[in-house]
Amino acid sequence: MESFDYVIVGAGSAGSVLANRLSEDGKASVCVLEAGPRDWHPFIHIPAGFMYTLVDPKVNWLYTSEPSEWTGGRRIAAPRGKTLGGSSSINGHIYNRGQRLDFDGWAQRGNHGWGYADVLPYFRRTERRIAHEIDDTFRGSDGHLPITDLDWRDPLCEAFIEGAVEMGIPRNLDYNGTQQAGVSYVQRIIRNGRRISAARGYLHPAMKRPNLTVRTHAHATAIVLEGKKAVGVRYRKGGRNGPHVEVRARREVILSGGAVNSPQLLQLSGIGPAPLLQSLGIPVQHDLAGVGENLRDHYAPRFVARVKNAESINEKSHGLKLAREIMKYALTRKGILALNPTLIYVFWKSDERLDNYDLQLTFTPASYKEGVQSRLDDFPGMTIASWQQRPDSTGHVRAKSADPFDHPVIQPNYLAVESDRRVLLAGMKLARRLLASRPLSKYYDREEFPGPQAQSDADLLAAAKQRGTTTFHLMGTCRMAPHTDPTAVVDDQLRLRGIEGLRVVDASIMPTMPSANLNASVLMIAEKAADMIRGRPALEPALLKD
């Protein structure tokens, strides 16, 4: 039986950061267990390859959520990365931190050291911002991950931005800077036409170190406990029929499996709500009611319009035009193969009386079959999605059985709370106004979905039921909170409550949803956690103006 100082479960965004930081001084031995393969697949590294990795079982867990009222009884895909880099190897490449009030809200809930001034230095530490001008109050310049601006320009994107500005939504050159509000091209973790996943930025450089061991095809099946102390991890090598292996952790076991896999592994190990564990025949080692609860996700319906007088991505994705795009990418690393699924962001308010911005909208000059981003449609189109930044509806992740190879039950309860539906309606109406703006009128042929017949609030909510889908932002299932909170799973040092030697470091610890995509925040969490685990003082809080 092998022993290491640290055993990390999951080589995704958080696991890659931790593997690098915990091994960098050469003093501690680190073992990383990843259920998937190495990140060799070419579609991981080509930005447009997300269309394939979203549905590829070789690098994706291919989870689905449970049916619910506001999905019209549909199961919604819940892709999660299953390879080195985790979801940073299959996601939409976006770098989006969120708003200052998101993290100040975490601190106000009793999580010491997690306010915006506290976490901003860790955001800066992750990134190497590549831009003409950099405000070093907010942006970093020497981190592991290059953050670049989208350099694609076409008439549809330019007209969309011009239309937003005419409607009173200002251009914002840096939505990760002083403020988020406005319209802009996206920032992304792509350099020279290639995805830079957390594995490429953090893990691969560290794998040259003799004190770091990375094991792929290692499916964790249980945390090894001695009383109330975590001392190791059991896994199967190579899948369900592979041999059982156990590795020991002299200092800590760290779960970085994400908002689905981390709570499931805890539950399989007997840590979680006692009634659930007992119903599955799993011996209760530690009754912790919040494990798997507090799940949140962004839910987005998409408006689709047919395009005229311009060429959308759809036409460039077939026949000779696609062949030219492939050649262009091979020679210059540019063209549609270098694009991510979202090209433009809008951050705005559902109600002008609000003090904060609670809507996020995305635009791309392409249309997709039934709104699913892995299948381009047959007609030239453009798509705009909208969602509530901080949803109130919560759900759960629960083991389905004691078999670690069974997919868990994932129930986000999309739009279950009335406030979510109210804000979503405002977002859908804004999306429609943006598509109908004067600058876009030259290119706007007609609305394909939901169609001009959908006018009432009931019609729009019916459309949301019919085609709304995830934006892939599952979080919150191992919530960080004070001990007085009955849903608390980890404390503000990310230590599991009631179990020694066990931490959780991933999106599952988020107390509330950031007004953003999650990858940037997960990288920040892991950088901050690495200092906690090593016993280092936290970086000095940023000095910010009120």
PDB file of N, CA, C and O in Angstrom, residues 150-207:
ATOM      1  N   LEU A 150     -11.265  37.875 -27.432  1.00  0.00           N
ATOM      2  CA  LEU A 150     -11.683  37.317 -28.715  1.00  0.00           C
ATOM      3  C   LEU A 150     -11.326  38.294 -29.829  1.00  0.00           C
ATOM      4  O   LEU A 150     -11.666  39.482 -29.768  1.00  0.00           O
ATOM      5  N   ASP A 151     -10.638  37.809 -30.864  1.00  0.00           N
ATOM      6  CA  ASP A 151     -10.239  38.694 -31.955  1.00  0.00           C
ATOM      7  C   ASP A 151     -11.120  38.518 -33.197  1.00  0.00           C
ATOM      8  O   ASP A 151     -10.808  39.051 -34.255  1.00  0.00           O
ATOM      9  N   TRP A 152     -12.220  37.799 -33.073  1.00  0.00           N
ATOM     10  CA  TRP A 152     -13.150  37.598 -34.188  1.00  0.00           C
ATOM     11  C   TRP A 152     -14.029  38.836 -34.357  1.00  0.00           C
ATOM     12  O   TRP A 152     -14.558  39.368 -33.390  1.00  0.00           O
ATOM     13  N   ARG A 153     -14.175  39.290 -35.582  1.00  0.00           N
ATOM     14  CA  ARG A 153     -15.095  40.378 -35.875  1.00  0.00           C
ATOM     15  C   ARG A 153     -15.884  40.018 -37.123  1.00  0.00           C
ATOM     16  O   ARG A 153     -15.307  39.546 -38.120  1.00  0.00           O
ATOM     17  N   ASP A 154     -17.188  40.206 -37.083  1.00  0.00           N
ATOM     18  CA  ASP A 154     -18.016  40.005 -38.262  1.00  0.00           C
ATOM     19  C   ASP A 154     -19.207  40.959 -38.183  1.00  0.00           C
ATOM     20  O   ASP A 154     -19.465  41.564 -37.136  1.00  0.00           O
ATOM     21  N   PRO A 155     -19.947  41.156 -39.288  1.00  0.00           N
ATOM     22  CA  PRO A 155     -21.035  42.135 -39.282  1.00  0.00           C
ATOM     23  C   PRO A 155     -22.118  41.842 -38.251  1.00  0.00           C
ATOM     24  O   PRO A 155     -22.683  42.773 -37.655  1.00  0.00           O
ATOM     25  N   LEU A 156     -22.422  40.567 -38.010  1.00  0.00           N
ATOM     26  CA  LEU A 156     -23.481  40.220 -37.066  1.00  0.00           C
ATOM     27  C   LEU A 156     -23.097  40.605 -35.645  1.00  0.00           C
ATOM     28  O   LEU A 156     -23.888  41.188 -34.900  1.00  0.00           O
ATOM     29  N   CYS A 157     -21.875  40.284 -35.253  1.00  0.00           N
ATOM     30  CA  CYS A 157     -21.425  40.620 -33.897  1.00  0.00           C
ATOM     31  C   CYS A 157     -21.345  42.132 -33.704  1.00  0.00           C
ATOM     32  O   CYS A 157     -21.787  42.670 -32.672  1.00  0.00           O
ATOM     33  N   GLU A 158     -20.798  42.819 -34.693  1.00  0.00           N
ATOM     34  CA  GLU A 158     -20.671  44.263 -34.577  1.00  0.00           C
ATOM     35  C   GLU A 158     -22.036  44.940 -34.509  1.00  0.00           C
ATOM     36  O   GLU A 158     -22.244  45.874 -33.724  1.00  0.00           O
ATOM     37  N   ALA A 159     -22.996  44.448 -35.311  1.00  0.00           N
ATOM     38  CA  ALA A 159     -24.344  45.023 -35.281  1.00  0.00           C
ATOM     39  C   ALA A 159     -25.032  44.737 -33.962  1.00  0.00           C
ATOM     40  O   ALA A 159     -25.762  45.583 -33.428  1.00  0.00           O
ATOM     41  N   PHE A 160     -24.798  43.556 -33.409  1.00  0.00           N
ATOM     42  CA  PHE A 160     -25.403  43.237 -32.110  1.00  0.00           C
ATOM     43  C   PHE A 160     -24.900  44.195 -31.037  1.00  0.00           C
ATOM     44  O   PHE A 160     -25.685  44.735 -30.240  1.00  0.00           O
ATOM     45  N   ILE A 161     -23.606  44.419 -30.984  1.00  0.00           N
ATOM     46  CA  ILE A 161     -23.046  45.332 -29.986  1.00  0.00           C
ATOM     47  C   ILE A 161     -23.574  46.749 -30.204  1.00  0.00           C
ATOM     48  O   ILE A 161     -23.966  47.434 -29.246  1.00  0.00           O
ATOM     49  N   GLU A 162     -23.620  47.186 -31.449  1.00  0.00           N
ATOM     50  CA  GLU A 162     -24.128  48.521 -31.738  1.00  0.00           C
ATOM     51  C   GLU A 162     -25.584  48.658 -31.290  1.00  0.00           C
ATOM     52  O   GLU A 162     -25.993  49.686 -30.733  1.00  0.00           O
ATOM     53  N   GLY A 163     -26.373  47.585 -31.495  1.00  0.00           N
ATOM     54  CA  GLY A 163     -27.769  47.611 -31.059  1.00  0.00           C
ATOM     55  C   GLY A 163     -27.893  47.706 -29.551  1.00  0.00           C
ATOM     56  O   GLY A 163     -28.753  48.430 -29.031  1.00  0.00           O
ATOM     57  N   ALA A 164     -27.051  46.968 -28.831  1.00  0.00           N
ATOM     58  CA  ALA A 164     -27.075  47.045 -27.373  1.00  0.00           C
ATOM     59  C   ALA A 164     -26.741  48.450 -26.895  1.00  0.00           C
ATOM     60  O   ALA A 164     -27.387  48.983 -25.979  1.00  0.00           O
ATOM     61  N   VAL A 165     -25.745  49.073 -27.513  1.00  0.00           N
ATOM     62  CA  VAL A 165     -25.349  50.430 -27.123  1.00  0.00           C
ATOM     63  C   VAL A 165     -26.493  51.403 -27.391  1.00  0.00           C
ATOM     64  O   VAL A 165     -26.782  52.294 -26.563  1.00  0.00           O
ATOM     65  N   GLU A 166     -27.175  51.266 -28.514  1.00  0.00           N
ATOM     66  CA  GLU A 166     -28.315  52.145 -28.813  1.00  0.00           C
ATOM     67  C   GLU A 166     -29.429  51.993 -27.780  1.00  0.00           C
ATOM     68  O   GLU A 166     -30.176  52.939 -27.518  1.00  0.00           O
ATOM     69  N   MET A 167     -29.523  50.801 -27.165  1.00  0.00           N
ATOM     70  CA  MET A 167     -30.541  50.568 -26.150  1.00  0.00           C
ATOM     71  C   MET A 167     -30.100  51.042 -24.771  1.00  0.00           C
ATOM     72  O   MET A 167     -30.824  50.848 -23.791  1.00  0.00           O
ATOM     73  N   GLY A 168     -28.924  51.632 -24.662  1.00  0.00           N
ATOM     74  CA  GLY A 168     -28.457  52.164 -23.389  1.00  0.00           C
ATOM     75  C   GLY A 168     -27.550  51.248 -22.609  1.00  0.00           C
ATOM     76  O   GLY A 168     -27.219  51.529 -21.453  1.00  0.00           O
ATOM     77  N   ILE A 169     -27.115  50.146 -23.218  1.00  0.00           N
ATOM     78  CA  ILE A 169     -26.185  49.223 -22.564  1.00  0.00           C
ATOM     79  C   ILE A 169     -24.779  49.586 -23.044  1.00  0.00           C
ATOM     80  O   ILE A 169     -24.457  49.407 -24.219  1.00  0.00           O
ATOM     81  N   PRO A 170     -23.931  50.091 -22.195  1.00  0.00           N
ATOM     82  CA  PRO A 170     -22.636  50.601 -22.657  1.00  0.00           C
ATOM     83  C   PRO A 170     -21.654  49.485 -22.994  1.00  0.00           C
ATOM     84  O   PRO A 170     -21.756  48.360 -22.490  1.00  0.00           O
ATOM     85  N   ARG A 171     -20.690  49.817 -23.843  1.00  0.00           N
ATOM     86  CA  ARG A 171     -19.572  48.907 -24.055  1.00  0.00           C
ATOM     87  C   ARG A 171     -18.747  48.811 -22.768  1.00  0.00           C
ATOM     88  O   ARG A 171     -18.576  49.794 -22.053  1.00  0.00           O
ATOM     89  N   ASN A 172     -18.222  47.635 -22.504  1.00  0.00           N
ATOM     90  CA  ASN A 172     -17.361  47.437 -21.346  1.00  0.00           C
ATOM     91  C   ASN A 172     -16.106  46.719 -21.824  1.00  0.00           C
ATOM     92  O   ASN A 172     -16.172  45.563 -22.275  1.00  0.00           O
ATOM     93  N   LEU A 173     -14.987  47.382 -21.748  1.00  0.00           N
ATOM     94  CA  LEU A 173     -13.751  46.799 -22.254  1.00  0.00           C
ATOM     95  C   LEU A 173     -13.196  45.705 -21.359  1.00  0.00           C
ATOM     96  O   LEU A 173     -12.359  44.917 -21.802  1.00  0.00           O
ATOM     97  N   ASP A 174     -13.638  45.660 -20.090  1.00  0.00           N
ATOM     98  CA  ASP A 174     -13.141  44.616 -19.186  1.00  0.00           C
ATOM     99  C   ASP A 174     -14.204  44.285 -18.146  1.00  0.00           C
ATOM    100  O   ASP A 174     -14.280  44.914 -17.091  1.00  0.00           O
ATOM    101  N   TYR A 175     -15.015  43.269 -18.417  1.00  0.00           N
ATOM    102  CA  TYR A 175     -16.062  42.886 -17.461  1.00  0.00           C
ATOM    103  C   TYR A 175     -15.495  42.160 -16.245  1.00  0.00           C
ATOM    104  O   TYR A 175     -16.232  41.873 -15.298  1.00  0.00           O
ATOM    105  N   ASN A 176     -14.202  41.870 -16.244  1.00  0.00           N
ATOM    106  CA  ASN A 176     -13.537  41.338 -15.055  1.00  0.00           C
ATOM    107  C   ASN A 176     -12.747  42.412 -14.320  1.00  0.00           C
ATOM    108  O   ASN A 176     -11.927  42.098 -13.460  1.00  0.00           O
ATOM    109  N   GLY A 177     -13.013  43.668 -14.658  1.00  0.00           N
ATOM    110  CA  GLY A 177     -12.300  44.774 -14.040  1.00  0.00           C
ATOM    111  C   GLY A 177     -13.150  45.499 -13.021  1.00  0.00           C
ATOM    112  O   GLY A 177     -13.733  44.897 -12.114  1.00  0.00           O
ATOM    113  N   THR A 178     -13.252  46.813 -13.175  1.00  0.00           N
ATOM    114  CA  THR A 178     -13.937  47.646 -12.190  1.00  0.00           C
ATOM    115  C   THR A 178     -15.388  47.252 -12.014  1.00  0.00           C
ATOM    116  O   THR A 178     -15.900  47.169 -10.898  1.00  0.00           O
ATOM    117  N   GLN A 179     -16.082  47.010 -13.130  1.00  0.00           N
ATOM    118  CA  GLN A 179     -17.468  46.584 -13.043  1.00  0.00           C
ATOM    119  C   GLN A 179     -17.788  45.627 -14.181  1.00  0.00           C
ATOM    120  O   GLN A 179     -17.130  45.624 -15.225  1.00  0.00           O
ATOM    121  N   GLN A 180     -18.836  44.827 -13.974  1.00  0.00           N
ATOM    122  CA  GLN A 180     -19.198  43.803 -14.939  1.00  0.00           C
ATOM    123  C   GLN A 180     -20.167  44.314 -16.004  1.00  0.00           C
ATOM    124  O   GLN A 180     -20.168  43.835 -17.140  1.00  0.00           O
ATOM    125  N   ALA A 181     -21.011  45.270 -15.666  1.00  0.00           N
ATOM    126  CA  ALA A 181     -22.141  45.652 -16.516  1.00  0.00           C
ATOM    127  C   ALA A 181     -21.695  46.144 -17.882  1.00  0.00           C
ATOM    128  O   ALA A 181     -20.677  46.817 -18.036  1.00  0.00           O
ATOM    129  N   GLY A 182     -22.510  45.810 -18.909  1.00  0.00           N
ATOM    130  CA  GLY A 182     -22.268  46.299 -20.246  1.00  0.00           C
ATOM    131  C   GLY A 182     -22.277  45.178 -21.270  1.00  0.00           C
ATOM    132  O   GLY A 182     -22.712  44.060 -21.005  1.00  0.00           O
ATOM    133  N   VAL A 183     -21.785  45.505 -22.469  1.00  0.00           N
ATOM    134  CA  VAL A 183     -21.718  44.550 -23.574  1.00  0.00           C
ATOM    135  C   VAL A 183     -20.280  44.500 -24.062  1.00  0.00           C
ATOM    136  O   VAL A 183     -19.596  45.529 -24.129  1.00  0.00           O
ATOM    137  N   SER A 184     -19.802  43.305 -24.395  1.00  0.00           N
ATOM    138  CA  SER A 184     -18.418  43.184 -24.859  1.00  0.00           C
ATOM    139  C   SER A 184     -18.196  41.833 -25.501  1.00  0.00           C
ATOM    140  O   SER A 184     -18.969  40.884 -25.303  1.00  0.00           O
ATOM    141  N   TYR A 185     -17.119  41.746 -26.274  1.00  0.00           N
ATOM    142  CA  TYR A 185     -16.634  40.441 -26.705  1.00  0.00           C
ATOM    143  C   TYR A 185     -16.088  39.700 -25.484  1.00  0.00           C
ATOM    144  O   TYR A 185     -15.674  40.306 -24.501  1.00  0.00           O
ATOM    145  N   VAL A 186     -16.074  38.368 -25.579  1.00  0.00           N
ATOM    146  CA  VAL A 186     -15.705  37.552 -24.421  1.00  0.00           C
ATOM    147  C   VAL A 186     -14.195  37.548 -24.201  1.00  0.00           C
ATOM    148  O   VAL A 186     -13.411  37.749 -25.126  1.00  0.00           O
ATOM    149  N   GLN A 187     -13.829  37.300 -22.941  1.00  0.00           N
ATOM    150  CA  GLN A 187     -12.455  36.952 -22.591  1.00  0.00           C
ATOM    151  C   GLN A 187     -12.407  35.432 -22.447  1.00  0.00           C
ATOM    152  O   GLN A 187     -13.350  34.815 -21.949  1.00  0.00           O
ATOM    153  N   ARG A 188     -11.317  34.839 -22.860  1.00  0.00           N
ATOM    154  CA  ARG A 188     -11.271  33.377 -22.910  1.00  0.00           C
ATOM    155  C   ARG A 188      -9.875  32.858 -22.583  1.00  0.00           C
ATOM    156  O   ARG A 188      -8.882  33.595 -22.674  1.00  0.00           O
ATOM    157  N   ILE A 189      -9.809  31.596 -22.205  1.00  0.00           N
ATOM    158  CA  ILE A 189      -8.530  30.974 -21.848  1.00  0.00           C
ATOM    159  C   ILE A 189      -8.056  30.190 -23.075  1.00  0.00           C
ATOM    160  O   ILE A 189      -8.026  28.959 -23.100  1.00  0.00           O
ATOM    161  N   ILE A 190      -7.690  30.950 -24.086  1.00  0.00           N
ATOM    162  CA  ILE A 190      -7.205  30.425 -25.364  1.00  0.00           C
ATOM    163  C   ILE A 190      -5.988  31.248 -25.748  1.00  0.00           C
ATOM    164  O   ILE A 190      -5.984  32.474 -25.605  1.00  0.00           O
ATOM    165  N   ARG A 191      -4.960  30.578 -26.241  1.00  0.00           N
ATOM    166  CA  ARG A 191      -3.748  31.283 -26.670  1.00  0.00           C
ATOM    167  C   ARG A 191      -3.287  30.702 -27.997  1.00  0.00           C
ATOM    168  O   ARG A 191      -3.150  29.475 -28.125  1.00  0.00           O
ATOM    169  N   ASN A 192      -3.103  31.558 -28.980  1.00  0.00           N
ATOM    170  CA  ASN A 192      -2.656  31.131 -30.306  1.00  0.00           C
ATOM    171  C   ASN A 192      -3.546  30.034 -30.882  1.00  0.00           C
ATOM    172  O   ASN A 192      -3.076  29.053 -31.462  1.00  0.00           O
ATOM    173  N   GLY A 193      -4.856  30.211 -30.701  1.00  0.00           N
ATOM    174  CA  GLY A 193      -5.811  29.290 -31.288  1.00  0.00           C
ATOM    175  C   GLY A 193      -5.907  27.945 -30.609  1.00  0.00           C
ATOM    176  O   GLY A 193      -6.481  26.999 -31.174  1.00  0.00           O
ATOM    177  N   ARG A 194      -5.392  27.816 -29.389  1.00  0.00           N
ATOM    178  CA  ARG A 194      -5.427  26.537 -28.671  1.00  0.00           C
ATOM    179  C   ARG A 194      -6.028  26.733 -27.277  1.00  0.00           C
ATOM    180  O   ARG A 194      -5.751  27.728 -26.595  1.00  0.00           O
ATOM    181  N   ARG A 195      -6.839  25.762 -26.852  1.00  0.00           N
ATOM    182  CA  ARG A 195      -7.345  25.779 -25.473  1.00  0.00           C
ATOM    183  C   ARG A 195      -6.191  25.620 -24.493  1.00  0.00           C
ATOM    184  O   ARG A 195      -5.310  24.770 -24.690  1.00  0.00           O
ATOM    185  N   ILE A 196      -6.217  26.425 -23.450  1.00  0.00           N
ATOM    186  CA  ILE A 196      -5.254  26.261 -22.357  1.00  0.00           C
ATOM    187  C   ILE A 196      -6.054  25.825 -21.130  1.00  0.00           C
ATOM    188  O   ILE A 196      -6.552  26.656 -20.364  1.00  0.00           O
ATOM    189  N   SER A 197      -6.218  24.542 -20.981  1.00  0.00           N
ATOM    190  CA  SER A 197      -6.961  24.007 -19.846  1.00  0.00           C
ATOM    191  C   SER A 197      -6.127  24.146 -18.577  1.00  0.00           C
ATOM    192  O   SER A 197      -4.931  24.465 -18.619  1.00  0.00           O
ATOM    193  N   ALA A 198      -6.750  23.861 -17.434  1.00  0.00           N
ATOM    194  CA  ALA A 198      -5.996  23.851 -16.181  1.00  0.00           C
ATOM    195  C   ALA A 198      -4.902  22.789 -16.218  1.00  0.00           C
ATOM    196  O   ALA A 198      -3.843  22.955 -15.606  1.00  0.00           O
ATOM    197  N   ALA A 199      -5.145  21.701 -16.949  1.00  0.00           N
ATOM    198  CA  ALA A 199      -4.116  20.660 -17.072  1.00  0.00           C
ATOM    199  C   ALA A 199      -2.897  21.191 -17.836  1.00  0.00           C
ATOM    200  O   ALA A 199      -1.754  20.967 -17.439  1.00  0.00           O
ATOM    201  N   ARG A 200      -3.153  21.913 -18.926  1.00  0.00           N
ATOM    202  CA  ARG A 200      -2.034  22.453 -19.700  1.00  0.00           C
ATOM    203  C   ARG A 200      -1.314  23.562 -18.943  1.00  0.00           C
ATOM    204  O   ARG A 200      -0.088  23.672 -19.015  1.00  0.00           O
ATOM    205  N   GLY A 201      -2.080  24.390 -18.228  1.00  0.00           N
ATOM    206  CA  GLY A 201      -1.471  25.513 -17.544  1.00  0.00           C
ATOM    207  C   GLY A 201      -0.788  25.150 -16.240  1.00  0.00           C
ATOM    208  O   GLY A 201       0.270  25.708 -15.900  1.00  0.00           O
ATOM    209  N   TYR A 202      -1.384  24.221 -15.496  1.00  0.00           N
ATOM    210  CA  TYR A 202      -0.887  23.905 -14.153  1.00  0.00           C
ATOM    211  C   TYR A 202      -0.331  22.484 -14.017  1.00  0.00           C
ATOM    212  O   TYR A 202       0.740  22.278 -13.444  1.00  0.00           O
ATOM    213  N   LEU A 203      -1.082  21.495 -14.508  1.00  0.00           N
ATOM    214  CA  LEU A 203      -0.737  20.104 -14.179  1.00  0.00           C
ATOM    215  C   LEU A 203       0.449  19.585 -14.984  1.00  0.00           C
ATOM    216  O   LEU A 203       1.395  19.013 -14.412  1.00  0.00           O
ATOM    217  N   HIS A 204       0.430  19.755 -16.288  1.00  0.00           N
ATOM    218  CA  HIS A 204       1.507  19.196 -17.111  1.00  0.00           C
ATOM    219  C   HIS A 204       2.882  19.735 -16.738  1.00  0.00           C
ATOM    220  O   HIS A 204       3.839  18.948 -16.649  1.00  0.00           O
ATOM    221  N   PRO A 205       3.035  21.038 -16.480  1.00  0.00           N
ATOM    222  CA  PRO A 205       4.364  21.493 -16.050  1.00  0.00           C
ATOM    223  C   PRO A 205       4.822  20.843 -14.750  1.00  0.00           C
ATOM    224  O   PRO A 205       6.019  20.593 -14.566  1.00  0.00           O
ATOM    225  N   ALA A 206       3.861  20.544 -13.856  1.00  0.00           N
ATOM    226  CA  ALA A 206       4.219  19.958 -12.561  1.00  0.00           C
ATOM    227  C   ALA A 206       4.498  18.467 -12.653  1.00  0.00           C
ATOM    228  O   ALA A 206       5.163  17.908 -11.767  1.00  0.00           O
ATOM    229  N   MET A 207       4.004  17.801 -13.695  1.00  0.00           N
ATOM    230  CA  MET A 207       4.162  16.343 -13.792  1.00  0.00           C
ATOM    231  C   MET A 207       5.606  15.915 -14.006  1.00  0.00           C
ATOM    232  O   MET A 207       5.928  14.729 -13.914  1.00  0.00           O
TER     233      MET A 207
END
